[in-house]
mmCIF file of C-alpha atoms in Angstrom:
data_model
loop_
_atom_site.group_PDB
_atom_site.id
_atom_site.type_symbol
_atom_site.label_atom_id
_atom_site.label_comp_id
_atom_site.label_asym_id
_atom_site.label_seq_id
_atom_site.Cartn_x
_atom_site.Cartn_y
_atom_site.Cartn_z
ATOM 1 C CA MET N 13 20.978 156.040 118.649
ATOM 2 C CA ASN N 14 24.106 157.801 118.359
ATOM 3 C CA GLU N 15 26.970 159.192 120.550
ATOM 4 C CA GLU N 16 25.660 163.090 120.673
ATOM 5 C CA GLN N 17 21.925 161.825 121.464
ATOM 6 C CA LEU N 18 23.693 159.519 124.437
ATOM 7 C CA ASP N 19 25.709 162.407 125.377
ATOM 8 C CA ARG N 20 22.895 164.752 125.761
ATOM 9 C CA ILE N 21 20.455 162.168 127.653
ATOM 10 C CA ARG N 22 23.536 161.990 129.925
ATOM 11 C CA CYS N 23 23.676 165.277 130.564
ATOM 12 C CA ILE N 24 20.083 165.829 131.337
ATOM 13 C CA ALA N 25 20.365 162.744 133.870
ATOM 14 C CA GLU N 26 23.285 164.425 135.781
ATOM 15 C CA ALA N 27 21.545 167.908 135.598
ATOM 16 C CA ALA N 28 18.332 166.265 137.230
ATOM 17 C CA LEU N 29 20.784 164.080 139.850
ATOM 18 C CA LEU N 30 22.456 167.554 140.938
ATOM 19 C CA ALA N 31 19.026 168.874 141.156
ATOM 20 C CA ALA N 32 17.288 166.617 143.006
ATOM 21 C CA GLY N 33 18.990 166.343 146.176
ATOM 22 C CA LYS N 34 18.193 162.572 146.544
ATOM 23 C CA PRO N 35 18.271 159.404 144.634
ATOM 24 C CA LEU N 36 16.382 159.128 141.515
ATOM 25 C CA SER N 37 15.284 155.768 140.276
ATOM 26 C CA LEU N 38 16.123 154.531 136.307
ATOM 27 C CA ASP N 39 12.099 154.975 135.819
ATOM 28 C CA GLN N 40 11.921 158.296 137.487
ATOM 29 C CA LEU N 41 15.193 159.345 134.878
ATOM 30 C CA ARG N 42 13.639 157.978 132.010
ATOM 31 C CA GLU N 43 9.991 159.824 132.856
ATOM 32 C CA LEU N 44 12.015 163.100 132.311
ATOM 33 C CA PHE N 45 11.596 162.750 128.814
ATOM 34 C CA ASP N 46 8.521 162.998 126.522
ATOM 35 C CA GLU N 47 6.894 159.864 125.779
ATOM 36 C CA GLY N 48 8.279 160.057 122.110
ATOM 37 C CA ASP N 49 12.030 160.632 123.080
ATOM 38 C CA ARG N 50 11.667 158.665 125.916
ATOM 39 C CA PRO N 51 14.804 156.297 126.475
ATOM 40 C CA ALA N 52 14.425 152.279 126.535
ATOM 41 C CA ARG N 53 15.600 151.205 129.957
ATOM 42 C CA GLN N 54 18.543 149.266 128.437
ATOM 43 C CA VAL N 55 19.638 152.763 126.789
ATOM 44 C CA MET N 56 19.019 154.427 130.187
ATOM 45 C CA GLU N 57 21.324 152.008 132.282
ATOM 46 C CA HIS N 58 24.012 152.435 129.415
ATOM 47 C CA VAL N 59 23.998 156.205 130.018
ATOM 48 C CA LEU N 60 24.295 155.836 133.610
ATOM 49 C CA VAL N 61 27.397 153.717 133.180
ATOM 50 C CA LEU N 62 28.805 156.360 130.839
ATOM 51 C CA LEU N 63 28.057 159.030 133.731
ATOM 52 C CA GLU N 64 29.747 156.561 136.030
ATOM 53 C CA GLN N 65 32.623 156.792 134.070
ATOM 54 C CA SER N 66 32.854 160.577 133.324
ATOM 55 C CA CYS N 67 33.002 161.062 137.142
ATOM 56 C CA GLU N 68 36.562 159.090 137.460
ATOM 57 C CA GLY N 69 39.165 161.185 138.425
ATOM 58 C CA ARG N 70 36.541 163.967 139.997
ATOM 59 C CA GLY N 71 35.881 164.736 143.613
ATOM 60 C CA PHE N 72 32.173 163.482 143.124
ATOM 61 C CA GLU N 73 30.832 159.733 142.144
ATOM 62 C CA LEU N 74 27.697 158.029 141.031
ATOM 63 C CA LYS N 75 26.343 156.008 143.575
ATOM 64 C CA LYS N 76 23.514 153.341 143.464
ATOM 65 C CA VAL N 77 21.353 152.920 146.517
ATOM 66 C CA ALA N 78 18.250 151.161 147.361
ATOM 67 C CA SER N 79 16.062 154.518 145.750
ATOM 68 C CA GLY N 80 18.162 154.707 142.847
ATOM 69 C CA TYR N 81 21.251 156.850 141.636
ATOM 70 C CA ARG N 82 22.833 159.728 143.334
ATOM 71 C CA LEU N 83 25.540 162.084 142.677
ATOM 72 C CA GLN N 84 27.751 162.552 145.925
ATOM 73 C CA VAL N 85 31.179 163.550 147.030
ATOM 74 C CA ARG N 86 33.628 160.940 147.068
ATOM 75 C CA GLU N 87 34.071 159.607 150.451
ATOM 76 C CA GLU N 88 38.255 160.196 150.638
ATOM 77 C CA PHE N 89 37.351 164.053 150.121
ATOM 78 C CA ALA N 90 34.889 164.174 152.998
ATOM 79 C CA PRO N 91 37.062 165.465 155.828
ATOM 80 C CA TRP N 92 37.457 168.684 153.625
ATOM 81 C CA VAL N 93 34.381 168.984 152.492
ATOM 82 C CA GLY N 94 33.142 168.719 155.768
ATOM 83 C CA ARG N 95 34.599 171.688 156.991
ATOM 84 C CA LEU N 96 32.454 173.714 154.819
ATOM 85 C CA PHE N 97 29.564 172.539 157.627
ATOM 86 C CA GLU N 98 29.707 174.334 161.240
ATOM 87 C CA GLU N 99 26.932 171.536 162.718
ATOM 88 C CA LYS N 100 28.408 168.243 163.654
ATOM 89 C CA PRO N 101 26.365 164.866 162.823
ATOM 90 C CA GLN N 102 24.325 164.117 165.729
ATOM 91 C CA ARG N 103 26.136 161.365 168.159
ATOM 92 C CA TYR N 104 24.170 158.477 168.901
ATOM 93 C CA SER N 105 24.048 156.287 172.133
ATOM 94 C CA ARG N 106 25.357 153.015 171.922
ATOM 95 C CA ALA N 107 21.872 151.467 172.980
ATOM 96 C CA LEU N 108 20.167 153.174 169.875
ATOM 97 C CA LEU N 109 22.926 151.731 167.967
ATOM 98 C CA GLU N 110 22.420 147.936 168.922
ATOM 99 C CA THR N 111 18.575 148.713 168.673
ATOM 100 C CA LEU N 112 19.205 149.507 164.983
ATOM 101 C CA ALA N 113 21.535 146.723 164.665
ATOM 102 C CA LEU N 114 19.212 144.243 165.808
ATOM 103 C CA ILE N 115 16.574 145.819 163.834
ATOM 104 C CA ALA N 116 18.479 145.293 160.380
ATOM 105 C CA TYR N 117 19.845 141.760 161.078
ATOM 106 C CA ARG N 118 16.793 140.167 163.164
ATOM 107 C CA GLN N 119 13.816 142.022 161.335
ATOM 108 C CA PRO N 120 10.535 141.707 161.680
ATOM 109 C CA ILE N 121 11.413 142.093 165.496
ATOM 110 C CA THR N 122 9.263 143.295 168.133
ATOM 111 C CA ARG N 123 10.543 145.684 170.871
ATOM 112 C CA GLY N 124 10.087 143.024 173.339
ATOM 113 C CA GLU N 125 12.472 140.796 171.175
ATOM 114 C CA ILE N 126 15.086 143.646 171.688
ATOM 115 C CA GLU N 127 14.933 143.732 175.053
ATOM 116 C CA GLU N 128 14.760 140.227 175.546
ATOM 117 C CA ILE N 129 18.218 139.891 173.255
ATOM 118 C CA ARG N 130 19.445 143.024 175.104
ATOM 119 C CA GLY N 131 18.703 142.127 178.295
ATOM 120 C CA VAL N 132 17.443 145.997 179.050
ATOM 121 C CA THR N 133 14.393 148.187 178.580
ATOM 122 C CA VAL N 134 14.319 149.872 174.769
ATOM 123 C CA SER N 135 13.991 153.599 175.686
ATOM 124 C CA SER N 136 10.718 155.194 173.438
ATOM 125 C CA ASN N 137 12.752 157.964 173.047
ATOM 126 C CA ILE N 138 15.178 155.361 170.628
ATOM 127 C CA ILE N 139 12.067 153.833 168.969
ATOM 128 C CA ARG N 140 10.976 157.428 168.192
ATOM 129 C CA THR N 141 14.229 158.640 166.836
ATOM 130 C CA LEU N 142 14.327 155.658 164.347
ATOM 131 C CA LEU N 143 10.928 156.257 162.903
ATOM 132 C CA GLU N 144 11.393 159.872 163.121
ATOM 133 C CA ARG N 145 14.643 159.533 161.148
ATOM 134 C CA GLU N 146 12.422 156.813 158.672
ATOM 135 C CA TRP N 147 15.316 154.220 159.074
ATOM 136 C CA VAL N 148 12.742 151.722 160.820
ATOM 137 C CA ARG N 149 9.101 151.425 160.020
ATOM 138 C CA VAL N 150 6.157 149.215 161.405
ATOM 139 C CA VAL N 151 5.590 146.212 159.199
ATOM 140 C CA GLY N 152 2.772 144.625 160.960
ATOM 141 C CA HIS N 153 1.731 143.111 164.562
ATOM 142 C CA ARG N 154 2.950 140.014 166.004
ATOM 143 C CA ASP N 155 0.146 137.734 166.679
ATOM 144 C CA VAL N 156 0.696 137.395 170.529
ATOM 145 C CA PRO N 157 -1.403 139.202 173.463
ATOM 146 C CA GLY N 158 -1.228 143.022 172.898
ATOM 147 C CA ARG N 159 -0.304 142.424 169.476
ATOM 148 C CA PRO N 160 3.176 144.323 169.723
ATOM 149 C CA ALA N 161 4.313 146.136 166.746
ATOM 150 C CA MET N 162 7.209 144.648 164.361
ATOM 151 C CA TYR N 163 9.695 146.937 162.878
ATOM 152 C CA ALA N 164 11.696 146.518 160.020
ATOM 153 C CA THR N 165 14.372 148.715 158.392
ATOM 154 C CA THR N 166 13.590 151.228 155.121
ATOM 155 C CA ARG N 167 14.928 152.234 151.879
ATOM 156 C CA GLN N 168 16.004 155.345 153.597
ATOM 157 C CA PHE N 169 18.127 153.082 155.949
ATOM 158 C CA LEU N 170 19.764 151.514 153.088
ATOM 159 C CA ASP N 171 20.654 154.937 151.471
ATOM 160 C CA TYR N 172 21.653 156.540 154.356
ATOM 161 C CA PHE N 173 24.606 153.597 154.526
ATOM 162 C CA ASN N 174 25.149 153.159 150.707
ATOM 163 C CA LEU N 175 23.534 149.761 150.588
ATOM 164 C CA THR N 176 21.335 148.752 147.513
ATOM 165 C CA GLY N 177 20.194 145.611 149.787
ATOM 166 C CA LEU N 178 20.371 143.950 153.176
ATOM 167 C CA ASP N 179 22.158 141.272 151.515
ATOM 168 C CA GLU N 180 25.558 144.299 151.831
ATOM 169 C CA LEU N 181 25.202 144.196 155.227
ATOM 170 C CA PRO N 182 28.518 142.232 156.751
ATOM 171 C CA PRO N 183 27.397 138.371 157.501
ATOM 172 C CA LEU N 184 26.411 137.679 161.056
ATOM 173 C CA SER N 185 28.801 135.104 161.169
ATOM 174 C CA GLU N 186 31.540 137.738 160.487
ATOM 175 C CA VAL N 187 30.717 139.828 163.231
ATOM 176 C CA ARG N 188 31.917 138.963 167.040
ATOM 177 C CA ASP N 189 28.958 140.367 169.030
ATOM 178 C CA LEU N 190 25.975 143.137 169.169
ATOM 179 C CA GLU N 191 28.300 145.735 170.635
ATOM 180 C CA GLU N 192 30.818 145.495 167.597
ATOM 181 C CA ILE N 193 27.953 145.731 164.990
ATOM 182 C CA GLY N 194 27.061 149.115 166.854
ATOM 183 C CA ARG N 195 30.542 150.460 166.484
ATOM 184 C CA GLU N 196 30.537 149.616 163.254
ATOM 185 C CA ILE N 197 27.025 151.237 162.376
ATOM 186 C CA GLY N 198 27.994 154.444 164.519
ATOM 187 C CA ARG N 199 31.580 154.581 162.687
ATOM 188 C CA ASN N 200 29.358 154.995 159.370
ATOM 189 C CA MET N 201 27.068 157.422 161.025
ATOM 190 C CA GLN N 202 29.093 159.274 162.728
ATOM 191 C CA GLY N 203 32.298 160.462 160.409
ATOM 192 C CA GLU N 204 33.019 163.878 159.528
ATOM 193 C CA ILE N 205 30.350 164.412 156.882
ATOM 194 C CA GLU N 206 27.088 162.484 155.916
ATOM 195 C CA LEU N 207 27.604 161.530 152.321
ATOM 196 C CA ASP N 208 24.058 161.574 151.665
ATOM 197 C CA ALA N 209 22.715 163.873 153.651
ATOM 198 C CA PRO N 210 20.412 166.397 151.896
ATOM 199 C CA ASP N 211 22.865 169.486 152.422
ATOM 200 C CA GLN N 212 26.165 167.608 151.368
ATOM 201 C CA THR N 213 24.982 165.930 147.896
ATOM 202 C CA LEU N 214 25.688 167.593 144.965
ATOM 203 C CA HIS N 215 22.843 169.717 143.744
#
């Protein structure tokens, strides 16, 4: 495949990522092409490297997250771009952040187990908010009386925090306490701009 063909595939991938407004996987990008013209996985991976390189020195970057690839504003420019949007990101309570942190680090975990660790009741509103934002989901039920639901994080959670996998979370040994985890998650959530929010990706 010559340089001109690679450049055309790169442009098609860039256009698709700009239009999608959400991450696209390698296979989703390949399926944009007719079967006879479909690039091999290795070719598409190489094209994405070329696209990443073409973003150098620009206000946006190609970012790989759990669901695939997306074009997004570089974090260093977020304070300026954030001024375009009147609505500020919603602020979340420490209780919600601590609950999310426990689910992320101890999954699968039940509401009762979260309450036992935190020492306080978990509000139904907290669980509902996490489910509605699709940051957590029910992955099963604990085989004990009452069969409580077990919660785990989702791909959307990973996408939101620019992660490709849970192994990118800071090790618990490096975090002093649950409150610190909550503060760290809060810092990621409550900046001037949510880089992966649909209306603030490049499209």
